[in-house]
Amino acid sequence: MPSVGVKLYSVFFKFLLKHRLQNRIQSSGDESSSDPFGVTTRPEESVAAPNPLFTDGVATKDIHIDPLTSLSVRIFLPESALKPLEPSTSAGVYSESRRSSYGFNTGSSSPEAGSSDVYRGYSPSSSGGNSRKLPVMLQFHGGGWVSGSNDSVANDFFCRRMAKHCDIIVLAVGYRLAPENRYPAAYEDGFKVLKWLGKQANLAECNKSMGNSRRPGGEVKKSEVNKHIVDAFGASLVEPWLATHADPSRCVLLGVSCGANIADYVARKAIEAGQNLDPVKVVAQVLMYPFFIGSVPTQSEIKQANSYFYDKPMCILAWKLFLPEEEFSLDHPAANPLVPGRGPPLKFMPPTLTIVAEHDWMRDRAIAYSEELRKVNVDAPVLEYKDAVHEFATLDMLLRTPQAQACAEDIAIWAKKYISLRGHEFSY
C-alpha cells in the first residue's frame, strides 16, 4: 500500500483539485473564458526558469512557436550532444571565438557545471558534419486538461531526467489548456509541434546547402543572390540547437496522464500524414498512466473509483471541461481508445510502452488498449508498478522516490531499442 505521507497528500491534493475544477466549471459558462490565444500555465503553478547552462548536464530554452496561439516548447539538450563524432578531427568545431551564421558566438564544446558560458548552438554548415545527432522526444505533460505546464518545476525535473537517461533531446510541449481551449485544441497543438519539428529539419538542411554554395573567399555569384536572400531569411527561423543536434528520423512520443491521450492522437495523425512529415518519423511512443475512460466501466474503474490523487468523479469533471458540451461522451474517441472506427488501423501504430500503477482506477483500460495492439503484432508491453499511484513518476512529491527513478530507467531501456544507431561509433 502507498505510504501514510502519500495518503495524506492525496487527500489534500484531491480537495484542492476539486475546488479548482468546480471554479473552472463555473467560469466556463462565461463567454469571456473562451480565448483563442489560450493559456499554457496557471498562476498557481510553480515554474522553473529556462537555463542555457549545462549546470546539471542539461541545458534548456523556451520557444514560442505559433504567433496565433500560446503554443510553446521547452527544449532540453543533454550535454552529451556536444561530444563530437571524431574527437581527433573536432578541433575548431566548438571554437569560442567562431562566429556562426546565426550571428552569435558559439561557446565552448563542454561547458563545466556552473560555468558562465551560455550555449547557443552553431551553424550546421560550419560544424563540418562533426556534430552529434540525438533522437528527439516530444513530451506532453499531465494535469487533467485544465492545469499543469511544460515549464512547471516537476515537469522540468522529469524532462531533465529523461534527457539524461535516454540521451535524447526532449521537447516539452506547452499546449493550450481547457476550458479556454477545449477539444481538439490540445490535440492539434501536439501535432503542430511535430510538423514544426519537420519544418526545422528542412530549414536546417536548406541553410546548410545554401551555406555550402558560397565561393572561396566569401564571394557570391550573381545567380546565387536570391538563394542567399532565402538563406538569410531561413537562418533567422532555424532553431540552432535542433539544427545542430536533432535527428527527427528517430522521434519518440511520451505522454503523461492526459498527455498520453495527446501522444496517442499525434501518433495516429503521423501515420495518416505518412511521407508528408519527412524527415520526421515516429519510431515509438510511451503512454504513462493514460487518461482513458469509457461508458462501460472496467474492473478497476469499479473497485478503485475513489483512488489516490485522481478519482473517477473528478476525472469526469475534467472531461466535461475539456470536451465541447455538445460532444461530451465518455466514449468520445479522445477518451476511449477502444471505440469502433477510431482510425487508423491499430496494426500501423508505432511500438507502444504503457506504464500503469497498481492503485490507479484507469489502469485496466490502458492495459486493454495495449492488449489490442499486441493482437495486431505491435510491440506493446505493459509495465505495472506495485503500490504505485497515478502520476507516481511525475508528481512533484514523488519524483525522487525509488519507483520514479526505476520507471525512468525502464523507459530508457525500452526506448533505446528504437532510437539506437547500431553499428556506429556513437551508438548507445
Coordinates of C-alpha atoms in Angstrom, one line a residue:
M1 CA 0.0 0.0 0.0
P2 CA 1.1 3.6 -0.5
S3 CA 2.8 5.3 2.4
V4 CA 1.0 7.4 5.0
G5 CA 2.6 10.5 3.5
V6 CA 1.2 9.7 0.1
K7 CA -2.3 9.1 1.5
L8 CA -2.3 12.4 3.4
Y9 CA -1.0 14.3 0.5
S10 CA -3.6 12.6 -1.8
V11 CA -6.4 13.9 0.5
F12 CA -5.1 17.5 0.3
F13 CA -4.4 17.2 -3.5
K14 CA -8.0 16.0 -4.2
F15 CA -9.5 18.7 -2.1
L16 CA -7.6 21.4 -3.9
L17 CA -8.2 19.9 -7.3
K18 CA -11.9 19.5 -6.8
H19 CA -12.1 23.2 -5.7
R20 CA -10.2 24.3 -8.8
L21 CA -12.3 22.1 -11.2
Q22 CA -15.5 23.5 -9.8
N23 CA -14.3 27.0 -10.2
R24 CA -13.4 26.3 -13.8
I25 CA -16.8 24.8 -14.5
Q26 CA -18.5 27.9 -13.0
S27 CA -16.3 30.2 -15.2
S28 CA -16.5 28.1 -18.3
G29 CA -20.1 29.3 -19.0
D30 CA -18.8 32.8 -19.3
E31 CA -18.1 33.8 -22.9
S32 CA -15.1 35.7 -21.8
S33 CA -13.5 32.5 -20.7
S34 CA -13.0 31.5 -24.3
D35 CA -9.6 32.6 -25.5
P36 CA -8.3 31.6 -29.0
F37 CA -4.8 32.5 -28.0
G38 CA -5.1 30.4 -24.9
V39 CA -3.1 29.8 -21.8
T40 CA -0.5 27.1 -21.2
T41 CA 0.1 27.6 -17.4
R42 CA -1.9 28.7 -14.4
P43 CA -0.9 31.5 -11.9
E44 CA -0.8 28.9 -9.1
E45 CA 1.7 26.8 -11.0
S46 CA 5.3 26.8 -9.7
V47 CA 7.5 27.1 -12.8
A48 CA 11.2 26.6 -13.4
A49 CA 13.1 29.2 -15.4
P50 CA 14.9 28.1 -18.6
N51 CA 18.7 27.6 -18.1
P52 CA 21.0 27.6 -21.1
L53 CA 23.9 26.4 -18.9
F54 CA 24.7 22.7 -18.5
T55 CA 24.7 23.0 -14.7
D56 CA 23.2 19.6 -14.2
G57 CA 24.1 18.1 -17.6
V58 CA 21.1 19.5 -19.4
A59 CA 20.6 23.0 -20.9
T60 CA 17.1 24.4 -21.6
K61 CA 15.4 27.1 -23.6
D62 CA 11.8 28.2 -24.3
I63 CA 10.4 28.9 -27.8
H64 CA 7.0 30.3 -28.7
I65 CA 6.4 28.6 -32.0
D66 CA 2.9 29.8 -33.0
P67 CA 2.2 33.6 -33.4
L68 CA -1.5 32.9 -33.3
T69 CA -1.7 30.9 -30.1
S70 CA 0.2 30.5 -26.9
L71 CA 1.7 27.2 -28.1
S72 CA 5.3 26.8 -26.9
V73 CA 8.0 24.3 -26.4
R74 CA 10.9 23.9 -23.9
I75 CA 14.0 22.2 -25.3
F76 CA 16.1 20.0 -23.1
L77 CA 19.5 19.4 -24.6
P78 CA 21.8 16.9 -22.8
E79 CA 25.5 17.8 -22.6
S80 CA 26.3 14.6 -24.3
A81 CA 25.2 16.2 -27.6
L82 CA 28.4 18.3 -27.5
K83 CA 30.7 15.3 -27.9
P84 CA 32.0 15.3 -31.5
L85 CA 31.8 12.2 -33.6
E86 CA 35.5 12.1 -34.2
P87 CA 37.4 13.8 -31.3
S88 CA 40.7 13.8 -33.3
T89 CA 39.1 15.9 -36.1
S90 CA 37.0 18.1 -33.9
A91 CA 39.4 21.0 -33.4
G92 CA 37.7 24.3 -34.1
V93 CA 34.2 22.9 -34.2
Y94 CA 33.3 24.4 -30.9
S95 CA 35.8 27.3 -31.1
E96 CA 35.0 30.0 -28.5
S97 CA 35.6 32.9 -31.0
R98 CA 34.0 31.4 -34.0
R99 CA 31.0 33.4 -35.3
S100 CA 28.2 31.3 -36.6
S101 CA 25.8 32.1 -39.4
Y102 CA 23.2 32.8 -36.7
G103 CA 25.0 35.9 -35.7
F104 CA 26.4 34.9 -32.2
N105 CA 29.4 33.3 -30.7
T106 CA 29.2 29.5 -30.4
G107 CA 30.6 29.0 -27.0
S108 CA 32.8 26.1 -25.8
S109 CA 32.4 22.5 -26.5
S110 CA 31.9 21.2 -23.0
P111 CA 30.8 23.9 -20.5
E112 CA 31.7 22.8 -17.0
A113 CA 29.0 22.7 -14.3
G114 CA 28.4 26.2 -13.0
S115 CA 30.3 27.7 -16.0
S116 CA 29.2 31.2 -17.2
D117 CA 29.3 30.1 -20.8
V118 CA 25.8 30.1 -22.4
Y119 CA 25.4 27.5 -25.1
R120 CA 23.7 28.9 -28.1
G121 CA 24.4 26.4 -30.8
Y122 CA 26.2 27.0 -34.1
S123 CA 25.7 26.8 -37.8
P124 CA 25.3 23.2 -39.3
S125 CA 27.3 24.3 -42.3
S126 CA 30.3 25.4 -40.1
S127 CA 30.3 22.3 -38.0
G128 CA 31.9 20.2 -40.7
G129 CA 29.4 17.3 -40.1
N130 CA 31.0 16.5 -36.7
S131 CA 28.1 17.4 -34.5
R132 CA 26.4 14.5 -32.7
K133 CA 22.9 13.9 -33.7
L134 CA 20.5 12.8 -31.0
P135 CA 16.9 11.4 -31.3
V136 CA 14.1 13.6 -30.3
M137 CA 11.3 13.1 -27.7
L138 CA 8.0 15.0 -27.7
Q139 CA 6.8 15.1 -24.2
F140 CA 3.2 16.0 -23.2
H141 CA 2.6 16.9 -19.6
G142 CA -0.4 15.8 -17.5
G143 CA -2.8 17.9 -15.4
G144 CA -6.3 16.8 -16.4
W145 CA -6.5 19.1 -19.4
V146 CA -7.0 22.2 -17.1
S147 CA -3.7 22.5 -15.3
G148 CA 0.0 21.6 -15.5
S149 CA 2.6 23.1 -17.8
N150 CA 5.7 22.2 -19.7
D151 CA 7.8 24.5 -17.6
S152 CA 6.5 23.5 -14.2
V153 CA 9.1 22.6 -11.6
A154 CA 8.0 18.9 -11.6
N155 CA 7.8 18.6 -15.4
D156 CA 11.2 20.3 -15.8
F157 CA 12.8 17.8 -13.4
F158 CA 11.2 14.9 -15.2
C159 CA 12.2 16.0 -18.6
R160 CA 15.8 16.6 -17.5
R161 CA 15.8 13.1 -16.1
M162 CA 14.5 11.6 -19.4
A163 CA 17.0 13.7 -21.5
K164 CA 19.9 12.2 -19.5
H165 CA 18.6 8.7 -19.1
C166 CA 17.7 8.3 -22.8
D167 CA 20.5 10.5 -24.2
I168 CA 17.8 12.3 -26.1
I169 CA 16.6 15.9 -26.9
V170 CA 13.3 16.4 -25.2
L171 CA 10.7 18.9 -26.5
A172 CA 8.2 19.5 -23.7
V173 CA 5.1 20.8 -25.3
G174 CA 3.2 23.7 -23.8
Y175 CA -0.3 23.0 -25.2
R176 CA -3.3 25.2 -24.6
L177 CA -5.4 24.3 -21.6
A178 CA -9.2 23.9 -21.1
P179 CA -11.7 25.4 -20.6
E180 CA -10.3 28.4 -22.5
N181 CA -9.5 26.0 -25.3
R182 CA -11.5 22.8 -25.5
Y183 CA -11.0 19.7 -27.7
P184 CA -9.4 19.5 -30.2
A185 CA -7.1 22.4 -29.3
A186 CA -4.6 20.4 -27.2
Y187 CA -4.5 17.6 -29.7
E188 CA -3.9 20.0 -32.6
D189 CA -1.2 21.7 -30.7
G190 CA 0.6 18.4 -30.3
F191 CA 0.5 17.6 -34.0
K192 CA 1.5 21.1 -34.8
V193 CA 4.7 20.7 -32.8
L194 CA 5.5 17.5 -34.7
K195 CA 5.1 19.4 -38.0
W196 CA 7.2 22.3 -36.7
L197 CA 10.0 19.8 -35.9
G198 CA 9.9 18.6 -39.5
K199 CA 10.0 22.2 -40.7
Q200 CA 13.0 22.9 -38.6
A201 CA 14.8 19.9 -40.1
N202 CA 14.1 21.1 -43.6
L203 CA 15.1 24.7 -42.9
A204 CA 18.4 23.5 -41.4
E205 CA 19.1 21.4 -44.4
C206 CA 18.3 24.3 -46.7
N207 CA 20.5 26.6 -44.7
K208 CA 23.3 24.0 -44.8
S209 CA 23.1 23.6 -48.6
M210 CA 22.9 27.3 -49.2
G211 CA 25.9 27.9 -47.0
N212 CA 27.9 25.4 -48.9
S213 CA 27.2 27.1 -52.2
R214 CA 29.4 30.2 -51.4
R215 CA 32.5 30.5 -53.5
P216 CA 36.0 30.6 -51.9
G217 CA 36.8 33.9 -50.3
G218 CA 33.1 34.5 -49.5
E219 CA 32.2 35.6 -53.0
V220 CA 28.6 35.1 -54.2
K221 CA 27.7 34.6 -57.8
K222 CA 25.0 37.0 -59.2
S223 CA 22.9 33.9 -59.9
E224 CA 23.1 33.0 -56.3
V225 CA 21.9 36.3 -54.8
N226 CA 18.3 35.2 -54.5
K227 CA 19.3 31.9 -52.9
H228 CA 21.3 33.8 -50.2
I229 CA 18.4 36.1 -49.5
V230 CA 16.4 32.9 -48.9
D231 CA 19.3 31.6 -46.9
A232 CA 19.4 34.6 -44.6
F233 CA 15.7 34.5 -44.1
G234 CA 15.8 30.8 -43.4
A235 CA 18.6 31.2 -40.9
S236 CA 16.6 33.6 -38.9
L237 CA 14.0 30.9 -38.4
V238 CA 16.2 27.9 -37.7
E239 CA 16.5 26.8 -34.1
P240 CA 20.2 26.1 -33.8
W241 CA 20.1 23.5 -31.1
L242 CA 17.8 21.4 -33.2
A243 CA 19.6 22.2 -36.5
T244 CA 22.9 21.0 -35.0
H245 CA 21.9 18.1 -32.8
A246 CA 18.5 16.7 -33.6
D247 CA 17.8 13.6 -35.6
P248 CA 14.0 13.8 -36.3
S249 CA 14.0 10.5 -38.1
R250 CA 14.2 9.0 -34.5
C251 CA 11.3 10.6 -32.8
V252 CA 9.6 9.2 -29.7
L253 CA 6.3 10.5 -28.2
L254 CA 5.9 10.4 -24.5
G255 CA 2.7 11.4 -22.7
V256 CA 1.9 11.7 -19.0
S257 CA -1.7 11.1 -17.9
C258 CA -3.9 13.2 -20.3
G259 CA -0.7 13.9 -22.2
A260 CA -0.7 10.2 -23.1
N261 CA -4.0 10.7 -24.9
I262 CA -2.4 13.6 -26.8
A263 CA 0.6 11.4 -27.7
D264 CA -1.6 8.6 -29.0
Y265 CA -3.5 11.1 -31.1
V266 CA -0.3 12.6 -32.5
A267 CA 1.0 9.1 -33.4
R268 CA -2.2 8.4 -35.3
K269 CA -2.0 11.7 -37.2
A270 CA 1.6 10.9 -38.0
I271 CA 0.5 7.6 -39.6
E272 CA -2.1 9.4 -41.6
A273 CA 0.4 12.1 -42.8
G274 CA 2.9 9.5 -43.9
Q275 CA 5.7 10.9 -46.0
N276 CA 4.3 14.4 -45.7
L277 CA 6.1 14.5 -42.4
D278 CA 9.5 13.6 -43.7
P279 CA 12.1 13.7 -42.4
V280 CA 10.2 13.2 -39.1
K281 CA 9.5 9.6 -38.2
V282 CA 7.7 8.4 -35.1
V283 CA 9.5 5.3 -34.1
A284 CA 7.9 4.6 -30.7
Q285 CA 5.6 6.1 -28.0
V286 CA 5.4 5.8 -24.3
L287 CA 2.0 6.2 -22.6
M288 CA 2.4 6.8 -18.8
Y289 CA -0.9 6.0 -17.0
P290 CA -3.1 7.3 -19.8
F291 CA -6.2 9.3 -19.0
F292 CA -8.5 6.8 -20.7
I293 CA -12.2 6.3 -19.8
G294 CA -15.4 4.7 -21.2
S295 CA -19.1 4.4 -20.6
V296 CA -18.9 0.7 -19.7
P297 CA -16.7 0.5 -16.5
T298 CA -13.8 -1.8 -16.2
Q299 CA -13.0 -3.8 -13.0
S300 CA -10.5 -1.2 -11.8
E301 CA -13.0 1.6 -12.5
I302 CA -15.5 -0.1 -10.2
K303 CA -13.2 -1.2 -7.4
Q304 CA -10.9 1.8 -7.3
A305 CA -13.2 4.7 -8.3
N306 CA -12.1 6.6 -5.3
S307 CA -8.4 6.0 -5.8
Y308 CA -5.5 8.3 -4.9
F309 CA -5.0 11.8 -6.3
Y310 CA -7.3 11.5 -9.4
D311 CA -10.6 9.7 -8.5
K312 CA -13.2 8.9 -11.1
P313 CA -15.7 11.7 -10.3
M314 CA -13.0 14.4 -10.6
C315 CA -11.7 13.0 -13.9
I316 CA -15.3 13.1 -15.3
L317 CA -15.4 16.8 -14.3
A318 CA -12.1 17.3 -16.2
W319 CA -13.5 15.7 -19.3
K320 CA -16.6 17.9 -19.1
L321 CA -14.2 20.9 -19.1
F322 CA -12.2 19.6 -22.0
L323 CA -14.8 18.2 -24.4
P324 CA -17.3 20.6 -26.0
E325 CA -20.7 20.4 -24.3
E326 CA -22.4 19.1 -27.4
E327 CA -19.7 16.4 -27.9
F328 CA -19.4 15.2 -24.3
S329 CA -19.4 11.4 -24.0
L330 CA -17.2 9.0 -22.1
D331 CA -16.9 7.1 -25.4
H332 CA -15.6 10.1 -27.3
P333 CA -12.6 9.0 -29.4
A334 CA -10.4 11.3 -27.4
A335 CA -11.4 9.5 -24.2
N336 CA -11.9 5.8 -25.1
P337 CA -9.2 4.2 -27.3
L338 CA -11.3 1.1 -27.9
V339 CA -14.3 2.7 -29.6
P340 CA -15.0 1.2 -33.1
G341 CA -14.0 3.2 -36.1
R342 CA -11.1 5.0 -34.4
G343 CA -8.6 5.2 -37.2
P344 CA -6.1 4.4 -38.5
P345 CA -6.0 0.6 -38.0
L346 CA -4.0 -0.4 -34.9
K347 CA -1.6 -2.5 -36.9
F348 CA 0.0 0.7 -38.2
M349 CA 0.6 2.1 -34.7
P350 CA 4.3 2.5 -33.5
P351 CA 5.7 0.3 -30.8
T352 CA 4.0 1.4 -27.6
L353 CA 5.2 1.1 -24.0
T354 CA 2.4 1.5 -21.4
I355 CA 3.1 2.4 -17.8
V356 CA 0.4 1.7 -15.2
A357 CA 0.1 1.9 -11.5
E358 CA -1.5 -0.7 -9.2
H359 CA -3.7 1.9 -7.4
D360 CA -4.9 3.8 -10.4
W361 CA -8.6 3.3 -11.4
M362 CA -7.7 3.9 -15.1
R363 CA -5.2 1.1 -15.3
D364 CA -7.5 -1.6 -16.8
R365 CA -8.4 0.3 -19.8
A366 CA -4.8 1.2 -20.6
I367 CA -3.9 -2.5 -20.3
A368 CA -6.8 -3.4 -22.6
Y369 CA -5.6 -1.0 -25.2
S370 CA -2.1 -2.5 -25.0
E371 CA -3.6 -6.0 -25.5
E372 CA -5.4 -4.8 -28.6
L373 CA -2.1 -3.5 -30.0
R374 CA -0.4 -6.8 -29.3
K375 CA -3.2 -8.7 -31.1
V376 CA -2.1 -7.0 -34.3
N377 CA 1.6 -7.7 -33.7
V378 CA 2.6 -4.2 -32.4
D379 CA 5.3 -4.3 -29.7
A380 CA 3.2 -3.1 -26.8
P381 CA 4.5 -4.2 -23.4
V382 CA 2.9 -3.1 -20.1
L383 CA 4.9 -2.2 -17.1
E384 CA 2.8 -2.2 -13.9
Y385 CA 4.3 -0.8 -10.7
K386 CA 3.2 -2.3 -7.4
D387 CA 2.0 0.0 -4.6
A388 CA 2.1 2.9 -7.1
V389 CA -0.5 5.6 -7.7
H390 CA -1.5 7.7 -10.7
E391 CA 1.5 10.0 -11.6
F392 CA 3.8 8.1 -9.3
A393 CA 6.8 9.0 -11.5
T394 CA 5.9 12.6 -12.4
L395 CA 4.1 14.2 -9.4
D396 CA 6.3 16.7 -7.6
M397 CA 6.4 15.0 -4.2
L398 CA 7.1 11.5 -5.8
L399 CA 9.8 12.4 -8.3
R400 CA 12.7 11.3 -6.1
T401 CA 11.3 8.0 -5.0
P402 CA 12.9 4.7 -6.0
Q403 CA 9.9 3.8 -8.1
A404 CA 10.1 7.1 -10.1
Q405 CA 13.8 6.5 -10.7
A406 CA 13.2 2.9 -11.7
C407 CA 10.4 3.9 -14.1
A408 CA 12.7 6.4 -15.9
E409 CA 15.4 3.7 -16.3
D410 CA 12.8 1.2 -17.6
I411 CA 11.6 3.7 -20.2
A412 CA 15.1 4.4 -21.3
I413 CA 16.0 0.7 -21.7
W414 CA 12.9 0.1 -23.8
A415 CA 13.1 3.2 -25.9
K416 CA 16.7 2.7 -26.8
K417 CA 15.7 -0.4 -28.8
Y418 CA 14.1 2.0 -31.3
I419 CA 16.3 5.1 -31.2
S420 CA 19.8 3.5 -31.1
L421 CA 22.1 3.7 -34.2
R422 CA 23.6 0.2 -34.1
G423 CA 26.9 -0.3 -35.8
H424 CA 28.1 3.3 -35.3
E425 CA 30.8 4.6 -33.1
F426 CA 28.2 6.7 -31.2
S427 CA 25.6 4.0 -30.8
Y428 CA 24.0 3.6 -27.4

